[in-house]
Amino acid sequence: MKLVTISFYIMIIVVILLGAYTSFLGIKNKDTIEKMASMTVGMSIGMIASLLIGVLLGVILKGNLFISTILSMGISVVLIYMIAGTFGILAILESFLSAIMGGMMGAMLGDMVDTQYADPLIKIMFTLYVFVISVIICYVFHHKSRITRYLRNPLMYAGIMASFFILFHQLGPVVKVPTINSNNIHQLHQTESSNNLELRKNNSASMLISSEEYNYTPRNLSIKKGQTVTIKLENKGKIEHDLEFKRSQGIKIQNGTTHQHEGNNALHLHAIPGKASEITVTFTQEGIYNFYCTLPSHEQLGMNGTITVGS
């Protein structure tokens, strides 16, 4: 289970306060800002804010890319309208398009990033958000202030942002994402598959593979060369999963369906929660056949396995 922390609430408060102050300055200076400048401001805020929101939701809702994408785009559009709504219709349009694009990219990035890098990625995006908004405030709305002259040195500004990142990092993780225990993974790799291989007549067999978040049970199976087997993928999880072989050479399809997915006519099974799919094949060559879940980040989270074909 993923839990938000004190760093999460601090980040949300800072995002809202900076956005509100930018909106206030936009209302105050709406008659003095040039149209091109307002469009640039809207696009910049729309992109960086939506990237931050997308990455955050992609990490929190990992495995639900569609939901995280829709939510990130929706929340980003609302937030951007509140911040840049006073900059004019062209700036709003520019910011909306940037928010939609950034929300999609951010959600995909957050969903695909490995668990151990998720928190640093969120903090980097948050630091970039603070950097972009502060630059806009200083150079667009307070460009005549004496304070900004000290920030015209890029090295000084980079040092400030680096210090901000380090200080914020000391507060701990933004979200607590469960990590996969390497010992448990090793044990799962050693699990024998005899209970899941049901022998039938005519040298055929039935092989049941269950999928959950985020593992296969079993994930290591064995079979004899030339033996026909019906592989059944049963989804016991709460989100969709699939199973695809990384090589199709040496696998002869007897019954079932396959389609072009990744690689060269790779064999592919797909099952929504509570459902199952199956295919009957014959392994004609000895070797190790690797399979995995093709959905974004699922393989990296542990959804992979092997079928060893021997003589």
PDB file of C-alpha atoms in Angstrom:
ATOM      1  CA  MET A   1       0.000   0.000   0.000  1.00  0.00           C
ATOM      2  CA  LYS A   2       1.321   3.419  -0.900  1.00  0.00           C
ATOM      3  CA  LEU A   3       1.037   6.128   1.757  1.00  0.00           C
ATOM      4  CA  VAL A   4       1.641   9.842   1.451  1.00  0.00           C
ATOM      5  CA  THR A   5       3.988  11.528   3.933  1.00  0.00           C
ATOM      6  CA  ILE A   6       4.679  14.950   5.420  1.00  0.00           C
ATOM      7  CA  SER A   7       6.832  15.710   2.362  1.00  0.00           C
ATOM      8  CA  PHE A   8       3.796  15.132   0.159  1.00  0.00           C
ATOM      9  CA  TYR A   9       1.704  17.693   2.035  1.00  0.00           C
ATOM     10  CA  ILE A  10       4.552  20.213   2.065  1.00  0.00           C
ATOM     11  CA  MET A  11       4.960  19.791  -1.680  1.00  0.00           C
ATOM     12  CA  ILE A  12       1.232  20.260  -2.336  1.00  0.00           C
ATOM     13  CA  ILE A  13       1.148  23.387  -0.147  1.00  0.00           C
ATOM     14  CA  VAL A  14       4.152  24.898  -1.965  1.00  0.00           C
ATOM     15  CA  VAL A  15       2.635  24.087  -5.374  1.00  0.00           C
ATOM     16  CA  ILE A  16      -0.658  25.752  -4.424  1.00  0.00           C
ATOM     17  CA  LEU A  17       0.955  28.813  -2.824  1.00  0.00           C
ATOM     18  CA  LEU A  18       3.277  29.443  -5.785  1.00  0.00           C
ATOM     19  CA  GLY A  19       0.393  28.944  -8.193  1.00  0.00           C
ATOM     20  CA  ALA A  20      -1.863  31.273  -6.231  1.00  0.00           C
ATOM     21  CA  TYR A  21       0.810  33.975  -6.045  1.00  0.00           C
ATOM     22  CA  THR A  22       1.466  33.681  -9.784  1.00  0.00           C
ATOM     23  CA  SER A  23      -2.263  33.983 -10.436  1.00  0.00           C
ATOM     24  CA  PHE A  24      -2.428  37.070  -8.195  1.00  0.00           C
ATOM     25  CA  LEU A  25       0.451  38.690 -10.072  1.00  0.00           C
ATOM     26  CA  GLY A  26      -1.209  37.818 -13.375  1.00  0.00           C
ATOM     27  CA  ILE A  27      -4.419  39.585 -12.344  1.00  0.00           C
ATOM     28  CA  LYS A  28      -2.464  42.573 -11.049  1.00  0.00           C
ATOM     29  CA  ASN A  29      -0.375  42.937 -14.213  1.00  0.00           C
ATOM     30  CA  LYS A  30      -2.764  41.621 -16.881  1.00  0.00           C
ATOM     31  CA  ASP A  31      -2.792  44.977 -18.712  1.00  0.00           C
ATOM     32  CA  THR A  32       0.979  45.353 -18.829  1.00  0.00           C
ATOM     33  CA  ILE A  33       2.119  41.856 -19.878  1.00  0.00           C
ATOM     34  CA  GLU A  34       2.770  41.426 -23.581  1.00  0.00           C
ATOM     35  CA  LYS A  35       0.706  38.812 -25.412  1.00  0.00           C
ATOM     36  CA  MET A  36       3.746  36.762 -26.426  1.00  0.00           C
ATOM     37  CA  ALA A  37       5.086  36.817 -22.880  1.00  0.00           C
ATOM     38  CA  SER A  38       1.740  35.659 -21.471  1.00  0.00           C
ATOM     39  CA  MET A  39       1.640  32.762 -23.947  1.00  0.00           C
ATOM     40  CA  THR A  40       5.162  31.724 -22.965  1.00  0.00           C
ATOM     41  CA  VAL A  41       4.227  31.905 -19.295  1.00  0.00           C
ATOM     42  CA  GLY A  42       1.095  29.830 -19.852  1.00  0.00           C
ATOM     43  CA  MET A  43       2.937  27.169 -21.831  1.00  0.00           C
ATOM     44  CA  SER A  44       5.772  26.949 -19.285  1.00  0.00           C
ATOM     45  CA  ILE A  45       3.477  26.666 -16.282  1.00  0.00           C
ATOM     46  CA  GLY A  46       1.212  24.208 -18.080  1.00  0.00           C
ATOM     47  CA  MET A  47       4.054  21.885 -19.014  1.00  0.00           C
ATOM     48  CA  ILE A  48       5.975  21.804 -15.729  1.00  0.00           C
ATOM     49  CA  ALA A  49       2.884  21.624 -13.501  1.00  0.00           C
ATOM     50  CA  SER A  50       1.309  18.798 -15.531  1.00  0.00           C
ATOM     51  CA  LEU A  51       4.588  16.861 -15.614  1.00  0.00           C
ATOM     52  CA  LEU A  52       4.797  17.033 -11.830  1.00  0.00           C
ATOM     53  CA  ILE A  53       1.167  15.982 -11.382  1.00  0.00           C
ATOM     54  CA  GLY A  54       1.497  13.225 -13.978  1.00  0.00           C
ATOM     55  CA  VAL A  55       4.632  11.733 -12.431  1.00  0.00           C
ATOM     56  CA  LEU A  56       3.109  11.863  -8.946  1.00  0.00           C
ATOM     57  CA  LEU A  57      -0.116  10.130 -10.015  1.00  0.00           C
ATOM     58  CA  GLY A  58       1.785   7.671 -12.209  1.00  0.00           C
ATOM     59  CA  VAL A  59       3.800   6.547  -9.181  1.00  0.00           C
ATOM     60  CA  ILE A  60       0.832   6.439  -6.789  1.00  0.00           C
ATOM     61  CA  LEU A  61      -1.392   4.604  -9.301  1.00  0.00           C
ATOM     62  CA  LYS A  62       1.366   2.441 -10.759  1.00  0.00           C
ATOM     63  CA  GLY A  63      -0.135  -0.232 -12.968  1.00  0.00           C
ATOM     64  CA  ASN A  64      -3.218   1.869 -13.806  1.00  0.00           C
ATOM     65  CA  LEU A  65      -1.763   3.982 -16.597  1.00  0.00           C
ATOM     66  CA  PHE A  66      -5.105   4.890 -18.152  1.00  0.00           C
ATOM     67  CA  ILE A  67      -6.561   6.176 -14.874  1.00  0.00           C
ATOM     68  CA  SER A  68      -3.394   8.079 -13.895  1.00  0.00           C
ATOM     69  CA  THR A  69      -3.237   9.672 -17.369  1.00  0.00           C
ATOM     70  CA  ILE A  70      -6.871  10.825 -17.335  1.00  0.00           C
ATOM     71  CA  LEU A  71      -6.605  12.139 -13.773  1.00  0.00           C
ATOM     72  CA  SER A  72      -3.323  13.951 -14.401  1.00  0.00           C
ATOM     73  CA  MET A  73      -4.675  15.657 -17.516  1.00  0.00           C
ATOM     74  CA  GLY A  74      -7.893  16.681 -15.747  1.00  0.00           C
ATOM     75  CA  ILE A  75      -6.222  17.978 -12.593  1.00  0.00           C
ATOM     76  CA  SER A  76      -3.564  19.772 -14.641  1.00  0.00           C
ATOM     77  CA  VAL A  77      -6.142  21.573 -16.787  1.00  0.00           C
ATOM     78  CA  VAL A  78      -8.022  22.776 -13.707  1.00  0.00           C
ATOM     79  CA  LEU A  79      -4.838  23.902 -11.937  1.00  0.00           C
ATOM     80  CA  ILE A  80      -3.500  25.670 -15.014  1.00  0.00           C
ATOM     81  CA  TYR A  81      -6.782  27.506 -15.535  1.00  0.00           C
ATOM     82  CA  MET A  82      -6.612  28.755 -11.937  1.00  0.00           C
ATOM     83  CA  ILE A  83      -3.021  29.965 -12.418  1.00  0.00           C
ATOM     84  CA  ALA A  84      -2.993  31.236 -16.006  1.00  0.00           C
ATOM     85  CA  GLY A  85      -6.665  32.024 -16.504  1.00  0.00           C
ATOM     86  CA  THR A  86      -6.008  35.766 -16.411  1.00  0.00           C
ATOM     87  CA  PHE A  87      -3.352  35.759 -19.139  1.00  0.00           C
ATOM     88  CA  GLY A  88      -5.787  35.826 -22.055  1.00  0.00           C
ATOM     89  CA  ILE A  89      -7.465  33.268 -24.291  1.00  0.00           C
ATOM     90  CA  LEU A  90      -4.343  32.448 -26.328  1.00  0.00           C
ATOM     91  CA  ALA A  91      -2.283  31.881 -23.189  1.00  0.00           C
ATOM     92  CA  ILE A  92      -5.036  29.669 -21.767  1.00  0.00           C
ATOM     93  CA  LEU A  93      -5.169  27.611 -24.968  1.00  0.00           C
ATOM     94  CA  GLU A  94      -1.389  27.250 -24.973  1.00  0.00           C
ATOM     95  CA  SER A  95      -1.350  26.224 -21.326  1.00  0.00           C
ATOM     96  CA  PHE A  96      -4.186  23.720 -21.797  1.00  0.00           C
ATOM     97  CA  LEU A  97      -2.411  21.968 -24.655  1.00  0.00           C
ATOM     98  CA  SER A  98       0.811  21.896 -22.639  1.00  0.00           C
ATOM     99  CA  ALA A  99      -1.075  20.539 -19.618  1.00  0.00           C
ATOM    100  CA  ILE A 100      -2.627  17.719 -21.628  1.00  0.00           C
ATOM    101  CA  MET A 101       0.693  16.755 -23.209  1.00  0.00           C
ATOM    102  CA  GLY A 102       2.629  17.059 -19.962  1.00  0.00           C
ATOM    103  CA  GLY A 103       0.008  15.082 -18.042  1.00  0.00           C
ATOM    104  CA  MET A 104       0.246  12.208 -20.511  1.00  0.00           C
ATOM    105  CA  MET A 105       4.043  12.150 -20.509  1.00  0.00           C
ATOM    106  CA  GLY A 106       4.282  12.540 -16.741  1.00  0.00           C
ATOM    107  CA  ALA A 107       1.825   9.717 -16.024  1.00  0.00           C
ATOM    108  CA  MET A 108       3.674   7.402 -18.397  1.00  0.00           C
ATOM    109  CA  LEU A 109       7.029   8.296 -16.860  1.00  0.00           C
ATOM    110  CA  GLY A 110       5.740   7.806 -13.304  1.00  0.00           C
ATOM    111  CA  ASP A 111       4.184   4.452 -14.212  1.00  0.00           C
ATOM    112  CA  MET A 112       7.296   3.146 -15.949  1.00  0.00           C
ATOM    113  CA  VAL A 113       9.971   4.364 -13.540  1.00  0.00           C
ATOM    114  CA  ASP A 114      11.543   1.710 -11.343  1.00  0.00           C
ATOM    115  CA  THR A 115      10.341   1.794  -7.734  1.00  0.00           C
ATOM    116  CA  GLN A 116      13.725   2.762  -6.301  1.00  0.00           C
ATOM    117  CA  TYR A 117      13.897   5.851  -8.539  1.00  0.00           C
ATOM    118  CA  ALA A 118      10.283   6.988  -8.099  1.00  0.00           C
ATOM    119  CA  ASP A 119      10.810   9.287  -5.120  1.00  0.00           C
ATOM    120  CA  PRO A 120      13.915  11.059  -6.515  1.00  0.00           C
ATOM    121  CA  LEU A 121      12.041  11.598  -9.788  1.00  0.00           C
ATOM    122  CA  ILE A 122       9.115  13.247  -7.986  1.00  0.00           C
ATOM    123  CA  LYS A 123      11.496  15.508  -6.079  1.00  0.00           C
ATOM    124  CA  ILE A 124      13.357  16.474  -9.246  1.00  0.00           C
ATOM    125  CA  MET A 125      10.078  17.404 -10.957  1.00  0.00           C
ATOM    126  CA  PHE A 126       9.005  19.398  -7.878  1.00  0.00           C
ATOM    127  CA  THR A 127      12.342  21.260  -7.869  1.00  0.00           C
ATOM    128  CA  LEU A 128      11.882  22.062 -11.567  1.00  0.00           C
ATOM    129  CA  TYR A 129       8.368  23.343 -10.823  1.00  0.00           C
ATOM    130  CA  VAL A 130       9.687  25.676  -8.134  1.00  0.00           C
ATOM    131  CA  PHE A 131      12.493  26.771 -10.464  1.00  0.00           C
ATOM    132  CA  VAL A 132      10.176  27.582 -13.408  1.00  0.00           C
ATOM    133  CA  ILE A 133       7.585  29.409 -11.298  1.00  0.00           C
ATOM    134  CA  SER A 134      10.227  31.429  -9.444  1.00  0.00           C
ATOM    135  CA  VAL A 135      11.892  32.429 -12.723  1.00  0.00           C
ATOM    136  CA  ILE A 136       8.519  33.572 -14.074  1.00  0.00           C
ATOM    137  CA  ILE A 137       7.794  35.556 -10.916  1.00  0.00           C
ATOM    138  CA  CYS A 138      11.203  37.227 -10.910  1.00  0.00           C
ATOM    139  CA  TYR A 139      11.697  37.921 -14.598  1.00  0.00           C
ATOM    140  CA  VAL A 140       8.126  38.586 -15.739  1.00  0.00           C
ATOM    141  CA  PHE A 141       6.441  40.236 -12.784  1.00  0.00           C
ATOM    142  CA  HIS A 142       9.388  41.577 -10.765  1.00  0.00           C
ATOM    143  CA  HIS A 143      11.887  42.264 -13.525  1.00  0.00           C
ATOM    144  CA  LYS A 144      12.455  45.813 -12.236  1.00  0.00           C
ATOM    145  CA  SER A 145      13.097  44.706  -8.688  1.00  0.00           C
ATOM    146  CA  ARG A 146      16.592  44.939  -7.257  1.00  0.00           C
ATOM    147  CA  ILE A 147      16.287  41.374  -5.998  1.00  0.00           C
ATOM    148  CA  THR A 148      16.301  39.891  -9.475  1.00  0.00           C
ATOM    149  CA  ARG A 149      19.694  41.317 -10.336  1.00  0.00           C
ATOM    150  CA  TYR A 150      21.236  38.857  -7.895  1.00  0.00           C
ATOM    151  CA  LEU A 151      19.491  36.014  -9.691  1.00  0.00           C
ATOM    152  CA  ARG A 152      20.726  36.832 -13.178  1.00  0.00           C
ATOM    153  CA  ASN A 153      23.763  34.635 -12.639  1.00  0.00           C
ATOM    154  CA  PRO A 154      22.762  31.114 -13.769  1.00  0.00           C
ATOM    155  CA  LEU A 155      25.286  29.503 -11.439  1.00  0.00           C
ATOM    156  CA  MET A 156      23.776  31.265  -8.438  1.00  0.00           C
ATOM    157  CA  TYR A 157      20.267  30.181  -9.417  1.00  0.00           C
ATOM    158  CA  ALA A 158      21.466  26.614 -10.006  1.00  0.00           C
ATOM    159  CA  GLY A 159      23.043  26.624  -6.543  1.00  0.00           C
ATOM    160  CA  ILE A 160      19.808  27.816  -4.971  1.00  0.00           C
ATOM    161  CA  MET A 161      17.806  25.069  -6.692  1.00  0.00           C
ATOM    162  CA  ALA A 162      20.368  22.403  -5.756  1.00  0.00           C
ATOM    163  CA  SER A 163      20.198  23.517  -2.124  1.00  0.00           C
ATOM    164  CA  PHE A 164      16.399  23.464  -2.281  1.00  0.00           C
ATOM    165  CA  PHE A 165      16.436  19.893  -3.615  1.00  0.00           C
ATOM    166  CA  ILE A 166      18.867  18.710  -0.928  1.00  0.00           C
ATOM    167  CA  LEU A 167      16.859  20.310   1.891  1.00  0.00           C
ATOM    168  CA  PHE A 168      13.580  18.926   0.611  1.00  0.00           C
ATOM    169  CA  HIS A 169      15.157  15.484   0.186  1.00  0.00           C
ATOM    170  CA  GLN A 170      16.048  15.459   3.893  1.00  0.00           C
ATOM    171  CA  LEU A 171      12.343  15.436   4.779  1.00  0.00           C
ATOM    172  CA  GLY A 172      12.012  11.862   3.579  1.00  0.00           C
ATOM    173  CA  PRO A 173      10.052  10.250   0.733  1.00  0.00           C
ATOM    174  CA  VAL A 174       7.057  11.980  -0.833  1.00  0.00           C
ATOM    175  CA  VAL A 175       5.151   8.710  -1.166  1.00  0.00           C
ATOM    176  CA  LYS A 176       5.936   5.358   0.392  1.00  0.00           C
ATOM    177  CA  VAL A 177       6.132   2.888  -2.447  1.00  0.00           C
ATOM    178  CA  PRO A 178       6.514  -0.771  -1.453  1.00  0.00           C
ATOM    179  CA  THR A 179       9.694  -2.280  -2.839  1.00  0.00           C
ATOM    180  CA  ILE A 180      10.137  -5.808  -4.009  1.00  0.00           C
ATOM    181  CA  ASN A 181      12.168  -7.949  -1.642  1.00  0.00           C
ATOM    182  CA  SER A 182      15.013  -9.564  -3.556  1.00  0.00           C
ATOM    183  CA  ASN A 183      14.969 -12.578  -1.241  1.00  0.00           C
ATOM    184  CA  ASN A 184      11.304 -13.183  -1.989  1.00  0.00           C
ATOM    185  CA  ILE A 185      11.988 -12.885  -5.704  1.00  0.00           C
ATOM    186  CA  HIS A 186      14.782 -15.432  -5.409  1.00  0.00           C
ATOM    187  CA  GLN A 187      12.477 -17.810  -3.559  1.00  0.00           C
ATOM    188  CA  LEU A 188       9.811 -17.390  -6.203  1.00  0.00           C
ATOM    189  CA  HIS A 189      12.348 -18.206  -8.895  1.00  0.00           C
ATOM    190  CA  GLN A 190      13.146 -21.432  -7.055  1.00  0.00           C
ATOM    191  CA  THR A 191       9.480 -22.475  -6.773  1.00  0.00           C
ATOM    192  CA  GLU A 192       8.831 -25.793  -8.478  1.00  0.00           C
ATOM    193  CA  SER A 193       5.908 -26.119 -10.840  1.00  0.00           C
ATOM    194  CA  SER A 194       4.877 -29.750 -10.358  1.00  0.00           C
ATOM    195  CA  ASN A 195       1.566 -28.768  -8.738  1.00  0.00           C
ATOM    196  CA  ASN A 196       0.670 -26.611 -11.716  1.00  0.00           C
ATOM    197  CA  LEU A 197       1.510 -29.141 -14.448  1.00  0.00           C
ATOM    198  CA  GLU A 198      -1.367 -31.560 -14.942  1.00  0.00           C
ATOM    199  CA  LEU A 199      -0.550 -34.485 -17.209  1.00  0.00           C
ATOM    200  CA  ARG A 200      -3.154 -35.587 -19.730  1.00  0.00           C
ATOM    201  CA  LYS A 201      -3.458 -38.333 -22.302  1.00  0.00           C
ATOM    202  CA  ASN A 202      -1.525 -38.369 -25.571  1.00  0.00           C
ATOM    203  CA  ASN A 203       1.570 -36.844 -24.002  1.00  0.00           C
ATOM    204  CA  SER A 204      -0.260 -33.536 -23.388  1.00  0.00           C
ATOM    205  CA  ALA A 205      -0.343 -31.405 -20.268  1.00  0.00           C
ATOM    206  CA  SER A 206      -2.149 -28.422 -18.755  1.00  0.00           C
ATOM    207  CA  MET A 207      -0.074 -25.617 -17.272  1.00  0.00           C
ATOM    208  CA  LEU A 208      -1.792 -23.043 -15.021  1.00  0.00           C
ATOM    209  CA  ILE A 209      -0.094 -19.699 -14.396  1.00  0.00           C
ATOM    210  CA  SER A 210      -1.781 -17.241 -12.036  1.00  0.00           C
ATOM    211  CA  SER A 211      -1.086 -13.515 -12.201  1.00  0.00           C
ATOM    212  CA  GLU A 212      -1.454 -10.890  -9.477  1.00  0.00           C
ATOM    213  CA  GLU A 213       0.160  -7.539  -8.621  1.00  0.00           C
ATOM    214  CA  TYR A 214       3.039  -8.037  -9.487  1.00  0.00           C
ATOM    215  CA  ASN A 215       4.027 -11.663  -9.888  1.00  0.00           C
ATOM    216  CA  TYR A 216       3.294 -14.945 -11.606  1.00  0.00           C
ATOM    217  CA  THR A 217       2.626 -18.154  -9.692  1.00  0.00           C
ATOM    218  CA  PRO A 218       4.548 -20.239 -10.522  1.00  0.00           C
ATOM    219  CA  ARG A 219       7.166 -18.324 -12.431  1.00  0.00           C
ATOM    220  CA  ASN A 220       9.528 -21.221 -13.224  1.00  0.00           C
ATOM    221  CA  LEU A 221       8.168 -24.299 -14.986  1.00  0.00           C
ATOM    222  CA  SER A 222       9.594 -27.334 -16.765  1.00  0.00           C
ATOM    223  CA  ILE A 223       8.356 -29.525 -19.609  1.00  0.00           C
ATOM    224  CA  LYS A 224       9.748 -32.122 -22.010  1.00  0.00           C
ATOM    225  CA  LYS A 225      10.650 -31.400 -25.589  1.00  0.00           C
ATOM    226  CA  GLY A 226       7.872 -32.371 -28.000  1.00  0.00           C
ATOM    227  CA  GLN A 227       5.188 -32.371 -25.328  1.00  0.00           C
ATOM    228  CA  THR A 228       1.969 -30.522 -26.065  1.00  0.00           C
ATOM    229  CA  VAL A 229       0.833 -28.210 -23.288  1.00  0.00           C
ATOM    230  CA  THR A 230      -2.180 -25.958 -22.756  1.00  0.00           C
ATOM    231  CA  ILE A 231      -0.919 -22.781 -21.058  1.00  0.00           C
ATOM    232  CA  LYS A 232      -3.647 -21.020 -19.093  1.00  0.00           C
ATOM    233  CA  LEU A 233      -3.197 -17.505 -17.711  1.00  0.00           C
ATOM    234  CA  GLU A 234      -5.568 -16.794 -14.814  1.00  0.00           C
ATOM    235  CA  ASN A 235      -5.786 -13.218 -13.550  1.00  0.00           C
ATOM    236  CA  LYS A 236      -6.374 -13.152  -9.787  1.00  0.00           C
ATOM    237  CA  GLY A 237      -5.374  -9.507  -9.446  1.00  0.00           C
ATOM    238  CA  LYS A 238      -7.321  -6.263  -9.515  1.00  0.00           C
ATOM    239  CA  ILE A 239      -5.815  -4.895 -12.729  1.00  0.00           C
ATOM    240  CA  GLU A 240      -5.245  -6.398 -16.166  1.00  0.00           C
ATOM    241  CA  HIS A 241      -2.191  -8.529 -16.871  1.00  0.00           C
ATOM    242  CA  ASP A 242      -0.810 -10.447 -19.795  1.00  0.00           C
ATOM    243  CA  LEU A 243       1.869 -12.996 -20.612  1.00  0.00           C
ATOM    244  CA  GLU A 244       4.142 -12.903 -23.631  1.00  0.00           C
ATOM    245  CA  PHE A 245       7.080 -15.057 -24.696  1.00  0.00           C
ATOM    246  CA  LYS A 246      10.179 -13.186 -25.723  1.00  0.00           C
ATOM    247  CA  ARG A 247      10.873 -15.733 -28.462  1.00  0.00           C
ATOM    248  CA  SER A 248       8.519 -17.716 -30.660  1.00  0.00           C
ATOM    249  CA  GLN A 249      11.086 -19.977 -32.308  1.00  0.00           C
ATOM    250  CA  GLY A 250      10.628 -23.519 -31.089  1.00  0.00           C
ATOM    251  CA  ILE A 251       6.963 -23.027 -30.146  1.00  0.00           C
ATOM    252  CA  LYS A 252       4.308 -24.526 -32.408  1.00  0.00           C
ATOM    253  CA  ILE A 253       0.747 -23.311 -31.892  1.00  0.00           C
ATOM    254  CA  GLN A 254      -1.824 -26.102 -31.777  1.00  0.00           C
ATOM    255  CA  ASN A 255      -4.893 -24.184 -30.672  1.00  0.00           C
ATOM    256  CA  GLY A 256      -5.544 -20.613 -29.548  1.00  0.00           C
ATOM    257  CA  THR A 257      -4.772 -17.136 -30.791  1.00  0.00           C
ATOM    258  CA  THR A 258      -1.638 -15.073 -31.148  1.00  0.00           C
ATOM    259  CA  HIS A 259      -0.970 -11.628 -32.534  1.00  0.00           C
ATOM    260  CA  GLN A 260       1.835  -9.279 -33.384  1.00  0.00           C
ATOM    261  CA  HIS A 261       2.841  -7.481 -30.209  1.00  0.00           C
ATOM    262  CA  GLU A 262       6.520  -7.066 -29.513  1.00  0.00           C
ATOM    263  CA  GLY A 263       9.267  -8.887 -31.287  1.00  0.00           C
ATOM    264  CA  ASN A 264       8.784 -11.418 -34.051  1.00  0.00           C
ATOM    265  CA  ASN A 265       5.217 -12.817 -33.845  1.00  0.00           C
ATOM    266  CA  ALA A 266       5.533 -13.251 -30.094  1.00  0.00           C
ATOM    267  CA  LEU A 267       3.015 -15.528 -28.352  1.00  0.00           C
ATOM    268  CA  HIS A 268       0.721 -13.454 -26.186  1.00  0.00           C
ATOM    269  CA  LEU A 269      -2.024 -14.132 -23.608  1.00  0.00           C
ATOM    270  CA  HIS A 270      -4.156 -11.409 -22.032  1.00  0.00           C
ATOM    271  CA  ALA A 271      -6.575 -11.583 -19.091  1.00  0.00           C
ATOM    272  CA  ILE A 272      -8.647  -8.945 -17.336  1.00  0.00           C
ATOM    273  CA  PRO A 273      -9.255  -9.271 -13.564  1.00  0.00           C
ATOM    274  CA  GLY A 274     -11.201 -12.425 -12.732  1.00  0.00           C
ATOM    275  CA  LYS A 275     -10.835 -13.901 -16.212  1.00  0.00           C
ATOM    276  CA  ALA A 276      -8.483 -16.337 -17.929  1.00  0.00           C
ATOM    277  CA  SER A 277      -7.135 -17.074 -21.389  1.00  0.00           C
ATOM    278  CA  GLU A 278      -5.290 -20.081 -22.746  1.00  0.00           C
ATOM    279  CA  ILE A 279      -3.372 -21.410 -25.719  1.00  0.00           C
ATOM    280  CA  THR A 280      -2.203 -24.924 -26.651  1.00  0.00           C
ATOM    281  CA  VAL A 281       1.340 -25.221 -27.967  1.00  0.00           C
ATOM    282  CA  THR A 282       4.111 -27.743 -28.516  1.00  0.00           C
ATOM    283  CA  PHE A 283       7.706 -26.925 -27.588  1.00  0.00           C
ATOM    284  CA  THR A 284       9.814 -28.358 -30.397  1.00  0.00           C
ATOM    285  CA  GLN A 285      13.214 -27.147 -29.233  1.00  0.00           C
ATOM    286  CA  GLU A 286      15.085 -27.481 -25.968  1.00  0.00           C
ATOM    287  CA  GLY A 287      16.023 -24.370 -24.068  1.00  0.00           C
ATOM    288  CA  ILE A 288      14.751 -21.715 -21.679  1.00  0.00           C
ATOM    289  CA  TYR A 289      11.724 -19.701 -22.821  1.00  0.00           C
ATOM    290  CA  ASN A 290      11.304 -16.407 -20.990  1.00  0.00           C
ATOM    291  CA  PHE A 291       7.889 -14.820 -20.526  1.00  0.00           C
ATOM    292  CA  TYR A 292       6.833 -11.505 -18.992  1.00  0.00           C
ATOM    293  CA  CYS A 293       3.979  -9.013 -18.612  1.00  0.00           C
ATOM    294  CA  THR A 294       4.118  -6.373 -21.357  1.00  0.00           C
ATOM    295  CA  LEU A 295       2.137  -3.704 -19.482  1.00  0.00           C
ATOM    296  CA  PRO A 296       4.244  -0.667 -18.533  1.00  0.00           C
ATOM    297  CA  SER A 297       6.602  -1.306 -15.578  1.00  0.00           C
ATOM    298  CA  HIS A 298       5.047  -4.706 -14.713  1.00  0.00           C
ATOM    299  CA  GLU A 299       8.110  -6.680 -15.804  1.00  0.00           C
ATOM    300  CA  GLN A 300      10.391  -4.390 -13.788  1.00  0.00           C
ATOM    301  CA  LEU A 301       8.188  -4.933 -10.734  1.00  0.00           C
ATOM    302  CA  GLY A 302       8.683  -8.715 -10.934  1.00  0.00           C
ATOM    303  CA  MET A 303       6.266 -10.094 -13.543  1.00  0.00           C
ATOM    304  CA  ASN A 304       8.565 -12.443 -15.442  1.00  0.00           C
ATOM    305  CA  GLY A 305       9.303 -16.144 -15.522  1.00  0.00           C
ATOM    306  CA  THR A 306      10.671 -19.076 -17.511  1.00  0.00           C
ATOM    307  CA  ILE A 307       9.637 -22.396 -19.006  1.00  0.00           C
ATOM    308  CA  THR A 308      12.540 -24.821 -19.280  1.00  0.00           C
ATOM    309  CA  VAL A 309      12.237 -27.406 -22.045  1.00  0.00           C
ATOM    310  CA  GLY A 310      14.425 -30.470 -21.648  1.00  0.00           C
ATOM    311  CA  SER A 311      14.873 -33.836 -23.316  1.00  0.00           C
TER     312      SER A 311
END
